[in-house]
């Protein structure tokens, strides 16, 4: 179990105790305590998916939209496996701790995440209060795309785990071409961003309505390799009255005025909660 600085946990608890609004930013590290891989570096990716090491494919290679055009069985092999994994995963207890803080303290709240796994919604958070900045594996679009349609993914992809190739490929109901997850992939020029843009518009309205209130920005498991969440956290933390609490076991450094907790998400949330309920 991670060792959490009691001083840092107490500082974070004091900020939350005084807060009027809570904004939660989450990266891949938020899912680690639920048993999800974070794909940190090629070795971490290959540990999660050994067949790709044999094929010489990195995470960037596997998460390439070109596969859905040229080799959809390969594309859906990776994303079909991830889809099944996320559907089978139970969000860890830290999600419940955050929900309890929001409910018991009457905090206005919003969440933004670079994760595509849908775990916050699965944990009971209001989908109207979530921004999935890179999209969602639980929604589909046409690969072409033949239209701007985005639809919920209710289908199952069967994957041969020895080769990481899909036995079936999902299709666009409009044109019959290959469907793909509505996720922003590497080198992706065909992603349809309208769903994410609608979420962002609601978030912008939330921030505009609460910019003069005491906001705690609680950032969990967001690294510097893809810094989307960290950059957004730091921008929000510049609002008057805002405080950034950055939780990361390897890269916890927060800007001046922020609170750094060098721990995993669940351990940090439990430590902060223990201070709040003491």
Short mmCIF file of N, CA and C in Angstrom, two decimals, residues 55-139:
data_model
loop_
_atom_site.label_atom_id
_atom_site.label_comp_id
_atom_site.label_asym_id
_atom_site.label_seq_id
_atom_site.Cartn_x
_atom_site.Cartn_y
_atom_site.Cartn_z
N UNK A 55 4.75 -9.07 -32.05
CA UNK A 55 4.50 -8.42 -33.33
C UNK A 55 5.34 -7.16 -33.52
N UNK A 56 6.01 -6.73 -32.44
CA UNK A 56 6.81 -5.51 -32.51
C UNK A 56 5.99 -4.25 -32.56
N UNK A 57 4.77 -4.29 -32.00
CA UNK A 57 3.87 -3.14 -32.02
C UNK A 57 3.84 -2.46 -30.65
N UNK A 58 3.99 -1.15 -30.61
CA UNK A 58 3.87 -0.38 -29.38
C UNK A 58 2.42 0.04 -29.18
N UNK A 59 2.15 0.70 -28.04
CA UNK A 59 0.81 1.23 -27.80
C UNK A 59 0.41 2.22 -28.88
N UNK A 60 1.35 3.08 -29.29
CA UNK A 60 1.06 4.05 -30.34
C UNK A 60 0.71 3.33 -31.64
N UNK A 61 1.41 2.23 -31.92
CA UNK A 61 1.11 1.45 -33.13
C UNK A 61 -0.27 0.82 -33.05
N UNK A 62 -0.59 0.24 -31.89
CA UNK A 62 -1.86 -0.47 -31.75
C UNK A 62 -3.05 0.49 -31.77
N UNK A 63 -2.85 1.69 -31.20
CA UNK A 63 -3.93 2.68 -31.11
C UNK A 63 -3.90 3.60 -32.32
N UNK A 64 -3.79 3.02 -33.50
CA UNK A 64 -3.69 3.79 -34.73
C UNK A 64 -4.97 3.59 -35.55
N UNK A 65 -5.63 4.67 -35.94
CA UNK A 65 -6.90 4.53 -36.65
C UNK A 65 -6.76 3.88 -38.03
N UNK A 66 -5.56 3.86 -38.59
CA UNK A 66 -5.37 3.27 -39.91
C UNK A 66 -5.75 1.80 -39.95
N UNK A 67 -5.64 1.11 -38.80
CA UNK A 67 -5.98 -0.31 -38.77
C UNK A 67 -7.44 -0.55 -39.15
N UNK A 68 -8.32 0.37 -38.77
CA UNK A 68 -9.74 0.15 -39.05
C UNK A 68 -10.04 0.25 -40.55
N UNK A 69 -9.15 0.91 -41.29
CA UNK A 69 -9.27 0.94 -42.75
C UNK A 69 -8.58 -0.26 -43.39
N UNK A 70 -7.32 -0.50 -43.00
CA UNK A 70 -6.52 -1.51 -43.70
C UNK A 70 -6.59 -2.90 -43.13
N UNK A 71 -6.80 -3.02 -41.82
CA UNK A 71 -6.81 -4.33 -41.17
C UNK A 71 -7.74 -4.26 -39.95
N UNK A 72 -9.07 -4.19 -40.20
CA UNK A 72 -10.01 -3.96 -39.09
C UNK A 72 -9.98 -5.07 -38.03
N UNK A 73 -9.60 -6.28 -38.40
CA UNK A 73 -9.50 -7.34 -37.38
C UNK A 73 -8.39 -7.02 -36.38
N UNK A 74 -7.31 -6.39 -36.84
CA UNK A 74 -6.25 -5.96 -35.93
C UNK A 74 -6.72 -4.79 -35.08
N UNK A 75 -7.38 -3.81 -35.73
CA UNK A 75 -7.89 -2.67 -34.98
C UNK A 75 -8.86 -3.08 -33.90
N UNK A 76 -9.82 -3.92 -34.27
CA UNK A 76 -10.82 -4.35 -33.29
C UNK A 76 -10.27 -5.40 -32.32
N UNK A 77 -9.16 -6.03 -32.66
CA UNK A 77 -8.53 -6.94 -31.70
C UNK A 77 -8.11 -6.20 -30.44
N UNK A 78 -7.46 -5.03 -30.65
CA UNK A 78 -7.01 -4.23 -29.51
C UNK A 78 -8.19 -3.59 -28.78
N UNK A 79 -9.04 -2.91 -29.53
CA UNK A 79 -10.12 -2.17 -28.88
C UNK A 79 -11.25 -3.08 -28.42
N UNK A 80 -11.44 -4.22 -29.08
CA UNK A 80 -12.43 -5.18 -28.60
C UNK A 80 -12.03 -5.79 -27.27
N UNK A 81 -10.74 -6.06 -27.12
CA UNK A 81 -10.26 -6.59 -25.84
C UNK A 81 -10.40 -5.56 -24.74
N UNK A 82 -10.05 -4.33 -25.04
CA UNK A 82 -10.19 -3.27 -24.04
C UNK A 82 -11.65 -3.05 -23.67
N UNK A 83 -12.54 -3.11 -24.66
CA UNK A 83 -13.96 -2.94 -24.40
C UNK A 83 -14.45 -3.98 -23.40
N UNK A 84 -14.08 -5.26 -23.62
CA UNK A 84 -14.50 -6.33 -22.70
C UNK A 84 -13.90 -6.12 -21.32
N UNK A 85 -12.64 -5.68 -21.28
CA UNK A 85 -11.97 -5.45 -19.99
C UNK A 85 -12.69 -4.35 -19.20
N UNK A 86 -13.01 -3.24 -19.84
CA UNK A 86 -13.65 -2.13 -19.15
C UNK A 86 -15.06 -2.50 -18.70
N UNK A 87 -15.75 -3.27 -19.52
CA UNK A 87 -17.10 -3.70 -19.13
C UNK A 87 -17.06 -4.62 -17.92
N UNK A 88 -15.99 -5.40 -17.78
CA UNK A 88 -15.90 -6.36 -16.69
C UNK A 88 -15.31 -5.77 -15.41
N UNK A 89 -14.74 -4.56 -15.50
CA UNK A 89 -14.03 -3.96 -14.37
C UNK A 89 -14.99 -3.24 -13.43
N UNK A 90 -14.77 -3.44 -12.13
CA UNK A 90 -15.52 -2.73 -11.10
C UNK A 90 -14.70 -1.54 -10.62
N UNK A 91 -15.23 -0.32 -10.68
CA UNK A 91 -14.48 0.85 -10.21
C UNK A 91 -14.07 0.68 -8.74
N UNK A 92 -12.85 1.07 -8.41
CA UNK A 92 -12.35 0.90 -7.04
C UNK A 92 -13.06 1.84 -6.06
N UNK A 93 -12.78 1.63 -4.79
CA UNK A 93 -13.51 2.34 -3.73
C UNK A 93 -13.28 3.85 -3.75
N UNK A 94 -12.20 4.30 -4.39
CA UNK A 94 -11.93 5.73 -4.45
C UNK A 94 -13.02 6.52 -5.17
N UNK A 95 -13.64 5.90 -6.16
CA UNK A 95 -14.74 6.56 -6.85
C UNK A 95 -15.88 6.87 -5.87
N UNK A 96 -16.16 5.90 -5.02
CA UNK A 96 -17.22 6.08 -4.03
C UNK A 96 -16.88 7.14 -3.00
N UNK A 97 -15.61 7.24 -2.64
CA UNK A 97 -15.19 8.28 -1.70
C UNK A 97 -15.47 9.67 -2.28
N UNK A 98 -15.12 9.87 -3.53
CA UNK A 98 -15.36 11.17 -4.18
C UNK A 98 -16.86 11.47 -4.23
N UNK A 99 -17.64 10.47 -4.63
CA UNK A 99 -19.10 10.68 -4.69
C UNK A 99 -19.65 11.07 -3.33
N UNK A 100 -19.17 10.44 -2.27
CA UNK A 100 -19.66 10.74 -0.91
C UNK A 100 -19.29 12.17 -0.52
N UNK A 101 -18.08 12.61 -0.85
CA UNK A 101 -17.71 14.00 -0.55
C UNK A 101 -18.67 14.97 -1.23
N UNK A 102 -18.96 14.71 -2.49
CA UNK A 102 -19.84 15.60 -3.25
C UNK A 102 -21.23 15.64 -2.63
N UNK A 103 -21.75 14.48 -2.29
CA UNK A 103 -23.11 14.40 -1.76
C UNK A 103 -23.21 14.95 -0.35
N UNK A 104 -22.30 14.53 0.53
CA UNK A 104 -22.39 14.93 1.93
C UNK A 104 -22.06 16.40 2.14
N UNK A 105 -21.19 16.94 1.29
CA UNK A 105 -20.76 18.33 1.47
C UNK A 105 -21.50 19.30 0.56
N UNK A 106 -22.41 18.76 -0.26
CA UNK A 106 -23.18 19.60 -1.15
C UNK A 106 -22.33 20.37 -2.15
N UNK A 107 -21.29 19.73 -2.65
CA UNK A 107 -20.35 20.40 -3.54
C UNK A 107 -20.87 20.41 -4.98
N UNK A 108 -20.82 21.55 -5.61
CA UNK A 108 -20.98 21.59 -7.06
C UNK A 108 -19.79 20.84 -7.65
N UNK A 109 -20.01 20.07 -8.71
CA UNK A 109 -18.91 19.22 -9.17
C UNK A 109 -18.96 18.99 -10.66
N UNK A 110 -17.77 18.67 -11.21
CA UNK A 110 -17.64 18.26 -12.60
C UNK A 110 -16.37 17.42 -12.69
N UNK A 111 -16.33 16.52 -13.68
CA UNK A 111 -15.18 15.65 -13.87
C UNK A 111 -14.70 15.75 -15.31
N UNK A 112 -13.39 15.69 -15.49
CA UNK A 112 -12.85 15.60 -16.84
C UNK A 112 -11.75 14.54 -16.83
N UNK A 113 -11.70 13.74 -17.88
CA UNK A 113 -10.78 12.61 -17.90
C UNK A 113 -10.27 12.34 -19.30
N UNK A 114 -9.02 11.90 -19.37
CA UNK A 114 -8.46 11.45 -20.63
C UNK A 114 -8.72 9.96 -20.84
N UNK A 115 -9.30 9.32 -19.83
CA UNK A 115 -9.60 7.89 -19.94
C UNK A 115 -10.84 7.68 -20.82
N UNK A 116 -10.83 6.60 -21.56
CA UNK A 116 -11.94 6.29 -22.47
C UNK A 116 -12.77 5.12 -21.94
N UNK A 117 -12.56 4.75 -20.67
CA UNK A 117 -13.10 3.50 -20.13
C UNK A 117 -14.51 3.59 -19.57
N UNK A 118 -15.04 4.81 -19.37
CA UNK A 118 -16.39 4.95 -18.84
C UNK A 118 -16.54 4.59 -17.38
N UNK A 119 -15.45 4.54 -16.62
CA UNK A 119 -15.52 4.09 -15.24
C UNK A 119 -16.24 5.08 -14.32
N UNK A 120 -16.14 6.37 -14.57
CA UNK A 120 -16.85 7.33 -13.72
C UNK A 120 -18.36 7.16 -13.84
N UNK A 121 -18.84 7.03 -15.06
CA UNK A 121 -20.27 6.81 -15.25
C UNK A 121 -20.70 5.48 -14.63
N UNK A 122 -19.87 4.47 -14.78
CA UNK A 122 -20.17 3.16 -14.20
C UNK A 122 -20.23 3.24 -12.67
N UNK A 123 -19.43 4.14 -12.09
CA UNK A 123 -19.40 4.32 -10.64
C UNK A 123 -20.55 5.18 -10.12
N UNK A 124 -21.42 5.65 -11.02
CA UNK A 124 -22.61 6.36 -10.59
C UNK A 124 -22.56 7.87 -10.72
N UNK A 125 -21.50 8.41 -11.35
CA UNK A 125 -21.42 9.85 -11.54
C UNK A 125 -22.36 10.26 -12.68
N UNK A 126 -22.88 11.47 -12.58
CA UNK A 126 -23.82 12.01 -13.56
C UNK A 126 -23.11 12.18 -14.91
N UNK A 127 -23.55 11.50 -15.97
CA UNK A 127 -22.88 11.64 -17.27
C UNK A 127 -22.94 13.05 -17.82
N UNK A 128 -23.89 13.87 -17.35
CA UNK A 128 -23.96 15.26 -17.80
C UNK A 128 -22.90 16.13 -17.12
N UNK A 129 -22.16 15.54 -16.18
CA UNK A 129 -21.12 16.28 -15.45
C UNK A 129 -19.76 15.64 -15.68
N UNK A 130 -19.56 15.05 -16.86
CA UNK A 130 -18.31 14.39 -17.20
C UNK A 130 -17.86 14.87 -18.58
N UNK A 131 -16.57 15.19 -18.70
CA UNK A 131 -15.95 15.47 -20.00
C UNK A 131 -14.95 14.35 -20.29
N UNK A 132 -15.16 13.64 -21.39
CA UNK A 132 -14.21 12.61 -21.83
C UNK A 132 -13.44 13.21 -23.00
N UNK A 133 -12.31 13.81 -22.69
CA UNK A 133 -11.63 14.66 -23.66
C UNK A 133 -11.06 13.88 -24.84
N UNK A 134 -10.85 12.58 -24.68
CA UNK A 134 -10.37 11.75 -25.78
C UNK A 134 -11.45 10.80 -26.30
N UNK A 135 -12.70 11.02 -25.89
CA UNK A 135 -13.79 10.18 -26.36
C UNK A 135 -14.05 9.00 -25.45
N UNK A 136 -14.86 8.04 -25.95
CA UNK A 136 -15.30 6.91 -25.15
C UNK A 136 -15.33 5.64 -25.98
N UNK A 137 -14.83 4.56 -25.42
CA UNK A 137 -14.86 3.27 -26.09
C UNK A 137 -16.29 2.71 -26.16
N UNK A 138 -17.18 3.29 -25.36
CA UNK A 138 -18.56 2.82 -25.31
C UNK A 138 -19.45 3.52 -26.34
N UNK A 139 -18.83 4.29 -27.23
CA UNK A 139 -19.55 4.95 -28.33
C UNK A 139 -18.80 4.69 -29.63
#
